[in-house]
Amino acid sequence: RAAEKENPSNGQVMLELGKLSLTRGQFEEARARLAKAVTLLPDFGSAHYQLGLTYGRLGDKEKSDHHLNLSRELDRRQAEAQK
């Protein structure tokens, strides 16, 4: 939590804290942190993937599918760019 207070605009910090909240079953907290991570890191597939998993746990299939699909698309684009 200290990292969150010290780095509120650091997408990587929000992503890691969101993942931790998700594994602890703190789904609303995870959603808030991961949504912020996605805002700060919009082209980072992993952030969308984790947010998609979180929405799935919260029962929001539409948002879950959106973020999971976006994660796959961003990962595909990144792989193509590295060729």
XYZ file of C-alpha atoms in Angstrom, residues 38-83:
46
model
C -5.407 0.023 -17.841
C -5.898 3.785 -17.898
C -2.196 4.343 -17.257
C -1.030 1.478 -19.531
C -3.685 1.299 -22.284
C -1.495 -0.718 -24.672
C -0.310 -3.242 -22.076
C -2.046 -6.559 -22.746
C -1.338 -7.984 -19.315
C -3.272 -5.180 -17.608
C -6.322 -5.851 -19.791
C -5.972 -9.587 -19.195
C -5.972 -9.193 -15.417
C -8.890 -6.769 -15.556
C -10.773 -9.233 -17.754
C -10.200 -11.998 -15.218
C -11.413 -9.700 -12.456
C -14.592 -8.770 -14.296
C -15.166 -12.480 -14.839
C -14.932 -13.091 -11.095
C -17.385 -10.226 -10.546
C -19.834 -11.827 -12.997
C -19.604 -9.151 -15.698
C -19.162 -11.328 -18.780
C -19.417 -8.462 -21.261
C -16.595 -6.434 -19.699
C -14.595 -9.590 -19.072
C -14.815 -10.627 -22.722
C -13.952 -7.106 -23.878
C -10.734 -6.912 -21.868
C -9.685 -10.489 -22.572
C -10.181 -9.966 -26.316
C -8.329 -6.661 -26.184
C -5.480 -8.368 -24.337
C -5.165 -10.978 -27.089
C -5.243 -8.288 -29.782
C -2.568 -6.178 -28.064
C -0.366 -9.244 -27.566
C -0.814 -10.174 -31.250
C 0.161 -6.659 -32.361
C 3.218 -6.681 -30.123
C 4.321 -10.050 -31.474
C 3.949 -8.814 -35.050
C 5.916 -5.660 -34.290
C 8.800 -7.763 -32.970
C 9.107 -9.775 -36.189
